[in-house]
PDB file of C-alpha atoms in Angstrom:
ATOM      1  CA  MET A   1     136.726  95.816 114.741  1.00  0.00           C
ATOM      2  CA  PRO A   2     134.926  98.977 113.186  1.00  0.00           C
ATOM      3  CA  PHE A   3     132.739  98.427 109.816  1.00  0.00           C
ATOM      4  CA  ASP A   4     134.840  98.218 106.846  1.00  0.00           C
ATOM      5  CA  PRO A   5     132.407  99.049 104.010  1.00  0.00           C
ATOM      6  CA  THR A   6     136.037  98.722 101.631  1.00  0.00           C
ATOM      7  CA  ILE A   7     136.396  95.460 101.855  1.00  0.00           C
ATOM      8  CA  VAL A   8     132.527  95.062 101.060  1.00  0.00           C
ATOM      9  CA  ASP A   9     131.594  93.135  97.961  1.00  0.00           C
ATOM     10  CA  CYS A  10     127.875  91.919  98.431  1.00  0.00           C
ATOM     11  CA  TRP A  11     125.570  93.898 100.281  1.00  0.00           C
ATOM     12  CA  ILE A  12     122.679  91.374 101.796  1.00  0.00           C
ATOM     13  CA  PHE A  13     119.599  93.550 103.132  1.00  0.00           C
ATOM     14  CA  ASP A  14     116.247  91.340 104.877  1.00  0.00           C
ATOM     15  CA  LEU A  15     113.256  92.465 103.916  1.00  0.00           C
ATOM     16  CA  ASP A  16     110.256  93.504 105.975  1.00  0.00           C
ATOM     17  CA  ASN A  17     110.424  96.325 108.478  1.00  0.00           C
ATOM     18  CA  THR A  18     114.515  96.611 106.549  1.00  0.00           C
ATOM     19  CA  LEU A  19     113.549  98.126 103.556  1.00  0.00           C
ATOM     20  CA  TYR A  20     110.392  99.909 104.565  1.00  0.00           C
ATOM     21  CA  PRO A  21     109.523 101.106 108.130  1.00  0.00           C
ATOM     22  CA  PRO A  22     107.414  99.372 111.112  1.00  0.00           C
ATOM     23  CA  SER A  23     105.438 102.598 110.885  1.00  0.00           C
ATOM     24  CA  THR A  24     103.692 100.402 107.731  1.00  0.00           C
ATOM     25  CA  ARG A  25     102.318  97.968 109.980  1.00  0.00           C
ATOM     26  CA  LEU A  26     102.155  95.192 106.787  1.00  0.00           C
ATOM     27  CA  PHE A  27     103.083  92.561 109.182  1.00  0.00           C
ATOM     28  CA  ASP A  28     100.057  93.341 111.129  1.00  0.00           C
ATOM     29  CA  GLN A  29      98.175  92.555 107.549  1.00  0.00           C
ATOM     30  CA  ILE A  30     100.187  88.850 107.493  1.00  0.00           C
ATOM     31  CA  ASP A  31      99.530  88.448 111.019  1.00  0.00           C
ATOM     32  CA  GLU A  32      95.856  88.741 110.999  1.00  0.00           C
ATOM     33  CA  ARG A  33      95.821  86.285 108.027  1.00  0.00           C
ATOM     34  CA  MET A  34      97.854  83.732 109.630  1.00  0.00           C
ATOM     35  CA  GLY A  35      95.449  83.394 112.519  1.00  0.00           C
ATOM     36  CA  MET A  36      93.125  83.547 110.034  1.00  0.00           C
ATOM     37  CA  PHE A  37      94.765  80.021 108.899  1.00  0.00           C
ATOM     38  CA  ILE A  38      95.362  78.327 111.662  1.00  0.00           C
ATOM     39  CA  ARG A  39      91.608  79.250 112.910  1.00  0.00           C
ATOM     40  CA  GLU A  40      90.673  77.296 109.624  1.00  0.00           C
ATOM     41  CA  LEU A  41      93.335  74.310 109.913  1.00  0.00           C
ATOM     42  CA  LEU A  42      92.393  73.710 113.413  1.00  0.00           C
ATOM     43  CA  GLY A  43      89.105  74.555 114.155  1.00  0.00           C
ATOM     44  CA  CYS A  44      90.071  76.677 117.011  1.00  0.00           C
ATOM     45  CA  ASP A  45      88.997  80.106 118.712  1.00  0.00           C
ATOM     46  CA  GLU A  46      91.081  83.270 118.058  1.00  0.00           C
ATOM     47  CA  ILE A  47      93.518  83.476 121.340  1.00  0.00           C
ATOM     48  CA  GLU A  48      94.249  79.811 120.744  1.00  0.00           C
ATOM     49  CA  ALA A  49      95.029  80.479 116.892  1.00  0.00           C
ATOM     50  CA  ARG A  50      97.202  83.307 118.483  1.00  0.00           C
ATOM     51  CA  ARG A  51      99.073  80.905 120.632  1.00  0.00           C
ATOM     52  CA  VAL A  52      99.979  78.126 118.469  1.00  0.00           C
ATOM     53  CA  GLN A  53     100.716  81.066 115.617  1.00  0.00           C
ATOM     54  CA  LYS A  54     103.167  82.276 117.886  1.00  0.00           C
ATOM     55  CA  LEU A  55     104.587  79.277 119.747  1.00  0.00           C
ATOM     56  CA  TYR A  56     105.442  78.033 115.818  1.00  0.00           C
ATOM     57  CA  PHE A  57     107.373  81.260 115.217  1.00  0.00           C
ATOM     58  CA  HIS A  58     109.417  81.269 118.043  1.00  0.00           C
ATOM     59  CA  ASP A  59     110.481  77.615 118.050  1.00  0.00           C
ATOM     60  CA  HIS A  60     110.850  76.946 114.727  1.00  0.00           C
ATOM     61  CA  GLY A  61     111.913  80.308 113.014  1.00  0.00           C
ATOM     62  CA  THR A  62     108.425  81.187 111.511  1.00  0.00           C
ATOM     63  CA  THR A  63     104.802  80.026 111.945  1.00  0.00           C
ATOM     64  CA  LEU A  64     105.133  78.067 108.510  1.00  0.00           C
ATOM     65  CA  SER A  65     107.731  76.214 109.540  1.00  0.00           C
ATOM     66  CA  GLY A  66     105.572  74.810 112.955  1.00  0.00           C
ATOM     67  CA  LEU A  67     102.502  74.001 110.295  1.00  0.00           C
ATOM     68  CA  MET A  68     104.472  71.766 107.794  1.00  0.00           C
ATOM     69  CA  HIS A  69     106.423  70.204 110.592  1.00  0.00           C
ATOM     70  CA  TYR A  70     103.485  69.216 113.289  1.00  0.00           C
ATOM     71  CA  HIS A  71     100.755  70.061 110.032  1.00  0.00           C
ATOM     72  CA  ALA A  72     101.809  68.748 106.670  1.00  0.00           C
ATOM     73  CA  THR A  73     100.824  72.640 105.946  1.00  0.00           C
ATOM     74  CA  ASP A  74     101.609  73.063 102.055  1.00  0.00           C
ATOM     75  CA  PRO A  75     103.663  76.630 101.882  1.00  0.00           C
ATOM     76  CA  HIS A  76     102.338  77.750  98.640  1.00  0.00           C
ATOM     77  CA  HIS A  77      99.065  77.693  99.922  1.00  0.00           C
ATOM     78  CA  PHE A  78      99.863  78.827 102.951  1.00  0.00           C
ATOM     79  CA  LEU A  79     102.287  81.887 101.735  1.00  0.00           C
ATOM     80  CA  GLY A  80      99.748  82.789  99.136  1.00  0.00           C
ATOM     81  CA  PHE A  81      97.070  83.112 101.540  1.00  0.00           C
ATOM     82  CA  VAL A  82      98.902  85.052 104.213  1.00  0.00           C
ATOM     83  CA  HIS A  83     100.861  87.394 101.719  1.00  0.00           C
ATOM     84  CA  ASP A  84      97.268  88.062 100.382  1.00  0.00           C
ATOM     85  CA  ILE A  85      97.193  91.901 101.932  1.00  0.00           C
ATOM     86  CA  ASP A  86      97.250  95.303 100.672  1.00  0.00           C
ATOM     87  CA  MET A  87      99.919  96.758  99.723  1.00  0.00           C
ATOM     88  CA  SER A  88      98.812 100.534  99.386  1.00  0.00           C
ATOM     89  CA  PRO A  89     100.712 101.525 102.900  1.00  0.00           C
ATOM     90  CA  LEU A  90     103.629 101.141 101.057  1.00  0.00           C
ATOM     91  CA  ALA A  91     105.525 103.999  98.943  1.00  0.00           C
ATOM     92  CA  ALA A  92     108.031 104.448  96.842  1.00  0.00           C
ATOM     93  CA  ALA A  93     111.852 105.075  98.338  1.00  0.00           C
ATOM     94  CA  PRO A  94     113.437 106.913  95.720  1.00  0.00           C
ATOM     95  CA  ARG A  95     115.787 107.726  97.984  1.00  0.00           C
ATOM     96  CA  LEU A  96     116.733 104.259  99.462  1.00  0.00           C
ATOM     97  CA  ALA A  97     116.835 103.014  95.416  1.00  0.00           C
ATOM     98  CA  ASP A  98     119.583 105.726  95.012  1.00  0.00           C
ATOM     99  CA  ARG A  99     121.559 104.997  97.901  1.00  0.00           C
ATOM    100  CA  LEU A 100     121.561 101.037  96.727  1.00  0.00           C
ATOM    101  CA  ALA A 101     122.619 101.873  93.196  1.00  0.00           C
ATOM    102  CA  LYS A 102     125.823 103.956  94.944  1.00  0.00           C
ATOM    103  CA  LEU A 103     126.542 100.684  96.385  1.00  0.00           C
ATOM    104  CA  PRO A 104     129.661  98.586  94.762  1.00  0.00           C
ATOM    105  CA  GLY A 105     129.033  95.128  94.305  1.00  0.00           C
ATOM    106  CA  ARG A 106     126.340  93.137  94.773  1.00  0.00           C
ATOM    107  CA  LYS A 107     122.931  93.363  96.846  1.00  0.00           C
ATOM    108  CA  VAL A 108     120.733  90.417  97.743  1.00  0.00           C
ATOM    109  CA  LEU A 109     117.726  89.772  99.400  1.00  0.00           C
ATOM    110  CA  PHE A 110     117.264  87.107 102.740  1.00  0.00           C
ATOM    111  CA  THR A 111     114.047  87.101 103.775  1.00  0.00           C
ATOM    112  CA  ASN A 112     112.240  84.731 105.224  1.00  0.00           C
ATOM    113  CA  GLY A 113     109.250  85.344 103.344  1.00  0.00           C
ATOM    114  CA  ASP A 114     108.927  84.188  99.319  1.00  0.00           C
ATOM    115  CA  ASP A 115     109.732  85.287  95.819  1.00  0.00           C
ATOM    116  CA  ALA A 116     105.858  86.150  95.104  1.00  0.00           C
ATOM    117  CA  TYR A 117     105.858  88.722  98.166  1.00  0.00           C
ATOM    118  CA  ALA A 118     109.038  90.149  97.694  1.00  0.00           C
ATOM    119  CA  ALA A 119     108.156  90.992  93.962  1.00  0.00           C
ATOM    120  CA  LYS A 120     105.118  92.918  95.334  1.00  0.00           C
ATOM    121  CA  VAL A 121     106.805  94.752  98.036  1.00  0.00           C
ATOM    122  CA  LEU A 122     109.923  95.483  95.719  1.00  0.00           C
ATOM    123  CA  SER A 123     107.281  96.953  93.302  1.00  0.00           C
ATOM    124  CA  ALA A 124     105.611  98.932  96.007  1.00  0.00           C
ATOM    125  CA  LEU A 125     108.777 100.372  96.931  1.00  0.00           C
ATOM    126  CA  ASP A 126     109.761 101.353  93.440  1.00  0.00           C
ATOM    127  CA  LEU A 127     112.766  99.006  94.338  1.00  0.00           C
ATOM    128  CA  SER A 128     112.078  95.847  91.824  1.00  0.00           C
ATOM    129  CA  GLY A 129     115.888  96.688  89.516  1.00  0.00           C
ATOM    130  CA  SER A 130     117.657  97.221  92.635  1.00  0.00           C
ATOM    131  CA  PHE A 131     118.539  94.247  94.262  1.00  0.00           C
ATOM    132  CA  ASP A 132     120.957  91.731  92.173  1.00  0.00           C
ATOM    133  CA  GLY A 133     119.553  88.435  94.201  1.00  0.00           C
ATOM    134  CA  LEU A 134     117.205  87.026  95.884  1.00  0.00           C
ATOM    135  CA  TRP A 135     117.265  83.905  98.389  1.00  0.00           C
ATOM    136  CA  ASP A 136     113.921  82.886  99.660  1.00  0.00           C
ATOM    137  CA  ILE A 137     112.596  80.865 101.960  1.00  0.00           C
ATOM    138  CA  HIS A 138     111.529  77.955  99.115  1.00  0.00           C
ATOM    139  CA  ALA A 139     115.081  78.044  98.366  1.00  0.00           C
ATOM    140  CA  MET A 140     115.878  77.659 102.325  1.00  0.00           C
ATOM    141  CA  ALA A 141     113.977  74.233 102.297  1.00  0.00           C
ATOM    142  CA  TYR A 142     111.711  75.755 104.764  1.00  0.00           C
ATOM    143  CA  LYS A 143     114.619  76.116 107.232  1.00  0.00           C
ATOM    144  CA  PRO A 144     114.234  80.163 108.060  1.00  0.00           C
ATOM    145  CA  LYS A 145     116.463  82.547 109.628  1.00  0.00           C
ATOM    146  CA  PRO A 146     118.084  82.064 111.800  1.00  0.00           C
ATOM    147  CA  GLU A 147     118.845  78.689 110.948  1.00  0.00           C
ATOM    148  CA  PRO A 148     122.434  78.157 110.339  1.00  0.00           C
ATOM    149  CA  SER A 149     121.534  76.034 106.685  1.00  0.00           C
ATOM    150  CA  ALA A 150     119.515  79.588 105.617  1.00  0.00           C
ATOM    151  CA  TYR A 151     122.590  81.134 105.371  1.00  0.00           C
ATOM    152  CA  THR A 152     124.979  78.339 103.871  1.00  0.00           C
ATOM    153  CA  GLY A 153     122.296  77.965 101.169  1.00  0.00           C
ATOM    154  CA  MET A 154     122.628  81.373 100.094  1.00  0.00           C
ATOM    155  CA  ILE A 155     126.202  81.532 100.202  1.00  0.00           C
ATOM    156  CA  ASP A 156     126.812  78.094  98.255  1.00  0.00           C
ATOM    157  CA  ALA A 157     124.433  79.043  95.676  1.00  0.00           C
ATOM    158  CA  LEU A 158     125.004  82.493  94.725  1.00  0.00           C
ATOM    159  CA  GLY A 159     128.919  82.973  94.882  1.00  0.00           C
ATOM    160  CA  ILE A 160     128.877  84.863  98.312  1.00  0.00           C
ATOM    161  CA  ASN A 161     132.453  84.902 100.258  1.00  0.00           C
ATOM    162  CA  PRO A 162     130.953  86.203 103.714  1.00  0.00           C
ATOM    163  CA  GLU A 163     134.233  88.261 104.665  1.00  0.00           C
ATOM    164  CA  THR A 164     133.256  90.426 101.874  1.00  0.00           C
ATOM    165  CA  SER A 165     129.872  90.907 102.579  1.00  0.00           C
ATOM    166  CA  VAL A 166     127.711  92.559 105.180  1.00  0.00           C
ATOM    167  CA  PHE A 167     124.195  92.037 106.471  1.00  0.00           C
ATOM    168  CA  VAL A 168     121.641  94.187 107.154  1.00  0.00           C
ATOM    169  CA  GLU A 169     118.568  93.038 109.623  1.00  0.00           C
ATOM    170  CA  ASP A 170     115.955  94.418 111.798  1.00  0.00           C
ATOM    171  CA  MET A 171     115.769  90.993 113.938  1.00  0.00           C
ATOM    172  CA  ALA A 172     119.084  91.079 116.253  1.00  0.00           C
ATOM    173  CA  ARG A 173     118.458  87.251 116.844  1.00  0.00           C
ATOM    174  CA  ASN A 174     119.515  86.594 112.613  1.00  0.00           C
ATOM    175  CA  LEU A 175     122.605  88.515 112.707  1.00  0.00           C
ATOM    176  CA  ALA A 176     124.422  85.604 114.663  1.00  0.00           C
ATOM    177  CA  PRO A 177     124.965  83.261 111.849  1.00  0.00           C
ATOM    178  CA  ALA A 178     125.930  85.369 109.688  1.00  0.00           C
ATOM    179  CA  LYS A 179     128.730  86.506 111.848  1.00  0.00           C
ATOM    180  CA  ALA A 180     129.493  83.293 113.000  1.00  0.00           C
ATOM    181  CA  LEU A 181     130.475  82.698 108.938  1.00  0.00           C
ATOM    182  CA  GLY A 182     132.546  85.719 108.730  1.00  0.00           C
ATOM    183  CA  MET A 183     130.142  88.655 107.912  1.00  0.00           C
ATOM    184  CA  GLN A 184     130.216  92.000 108.738  1.00  0.00           C
ATOM    185  CA  THR A 185     126.441  92.104 110.233  1.00  0.00           C
ATOM    186  CA  VAL A 186     124.719  95.760 111.252  1.00  0.00           C
ATOM    187  CA  TRP A 187     121.672  95.908 113.292  1.00  0.00           C
ATOM    188  CA  LEU A 188     118.577  98.022 111.890  1.00  0.00           C
ATOM    189  CA  ASP A 189     117.716  98.785 115.807  1.00  0.00           C
ATOM    190  CA  LEU A 190     113.396  99.773 114.750  1.00  0.00           C
ATOM    191  CA  ALA A 191     112.567  99.741 118.526  1.00  0.00           C
ATOM    192  CA  THR A 192     110.102  97.262 118.071  1.00  0.00           C
ATOM    193  CA  ASP A 193     108.733  94.154 120.259  1.00  0.00           C
ATOM    194  CA  TRP A 194     110.446  91.611 118.587  1.00  0.00           C
ATOM    195  CA  GLY A 195     114.107  93.589 117.341  1.00  0.00           C
ATOM    196  CA  ASP A 196     116.335  92.744 119.885  1.00  0.00           C
ATOM    197  CA  ARG A 197     115.009  89.357 120.830  1.00  0.00           C
ATOM    198  CA  ALA A 198     117.680  87.013 121.236  1.00  0.00           C
ATOM    199  CA  LYS A 199     120.245  89.807 121.143  1.00  0.00           C
ATOM    200  CA  ASP A 200     124.032  89.356 121.026  1.00  0.00           C
ATOM    201  CA  ASP A 201     125.915  92.060 120.966  1.00  0.00           C
ATOM    202  CA  ALA A 202     129.331  90.289 120.236  1.00  0.00           C
ATOM    203  CA  ALA A 203     127.349  89.936 116.900  1.00  0.00           C
ATOM    204  CA  ILE A 204     126.573  93.216 115.447  1.00  0.00           C
ATOM    205  CA  ASP A 205     129.612  95.439 114.204  1.00  0.00           C
ATOM    206  CA  VAL A 206     127.171  98.415 113.626  1.00  0.00           C
ATOM    207  CA  VAL A 207     124.030 100.045 115.285  1.00  0.00           C
ATOM    208  CA  ALA A 208     121.647 102.275 113.169  1.00  0.00           C
ATOM    209  CA  ASP A 209     118.238 103.265 113.465  1.00  0.00           C
ATOM    210  CA  ASP A 210     117.807 104.713 109.670  1.00  0.00           C
ATOM    211  CA  ILE A 211     118.799 102.277 106.869  1.00  0.00           C
ATOM    212  CA  VAL A 212     119.426 105.583 104.361  1.00  0.00           C
ATOM    213  CA  ALA A 213     121.587 107.789 106.410  1.00  0.00           C
ATOM    214  CA  TRP A 214     123.350 104.674 107.535  1.00  0.00           C
ATOM    215  CA  LEU A 215     123.877 104.360 103.534  1.00  0.00           C
ATOM    216  CA  ASP A 216     124.748 108.240 103.958  1.00  0.00           C
ATOM    217  CA  HIS A 217     127.495 107.406 106.207  1.00  0.00           C
ATOM    218  CA  THR A 218     128.580 104.430 104.022  1.00  0.00           C
ATOM    219  CA  ILE A 219     129.205 105.819 101.087  1.00  0.00           C
ATOM    220  CA  ALA A 220     130.116 109.049 102.413  1.00  0.00           C
ATOM    221  CA  ALA A 221     133.164 106.417 104.299  1.00  0.00           C
ATOM    222  CA  LEU A 222     133.738 104.845 100.628  1.00  0.00           C
ATOM    223  CA  ALA A 223     134.148 107.805  99.346  1.00  0.00           C
ATOM    224  CA  ASP A 224     137.121 108.910 101.510  1.00  0.00           C
ATOM    225  CA  PRO A 225     138.199 105.884 102.714  1.00  0.00           C
ATOM    226  CA  ALA A 226     140.634 107.875 104.959  1.00  0.00           C
ATOM    227  CA  SER A 227     137.793 108.661 107.104  1.00  0.00           C
ATOM    228  CA  LEU A 228     137.737 105.772 108.445  1.00  0.00           C
ATOM    229  CA  GLY A 229     140.726 105.626 110.427  1.00  0.00           C
TER     230      GLY A 229
END
């Protein structure tokens, strides 16, 4: 079925590399600080820390989940450390703010990061007032996307009807659980090394490479629903 924006009353967006481009290399800073944290925790060298970090990420959804599972790491301590980064690569995104404001219904942020980090990113993008709700790693009980419980927990707590919702995300693997629950899905394909891992074409309704351009097209379709036919 083609994407139908006219039935959407809840617009769910990922945060990192979705609301801002990967070219900011913000996650490179986080990645480096994760390595620092693991080196200090395990007393290992950089190569071993990198191996552990990526193993936990791929096997547990986030590095944090692996650290909690194997090392009883305090999530608040870890997140505070790795998110202590320079936000200056981010810039205000007035075009994105304008398009988000034009979408009918609720806008929800769905991130494997935490609320404090999300607030800093939204402030740097000048998007602090653009979202009506947030579901973060604390709310997920540290079981991150693509764990199904991350999605069902958000749906239940925020009163979301998945059949009238759309989820926009840069990591294709995180779309399959949303699609299985009845959501429409948009994969923001930004040609990153990680974006297409475990991609399931059947779980993707729309592929876009520019969030503002996709929103422009969507808003135009809402203004003229006959064009969808």
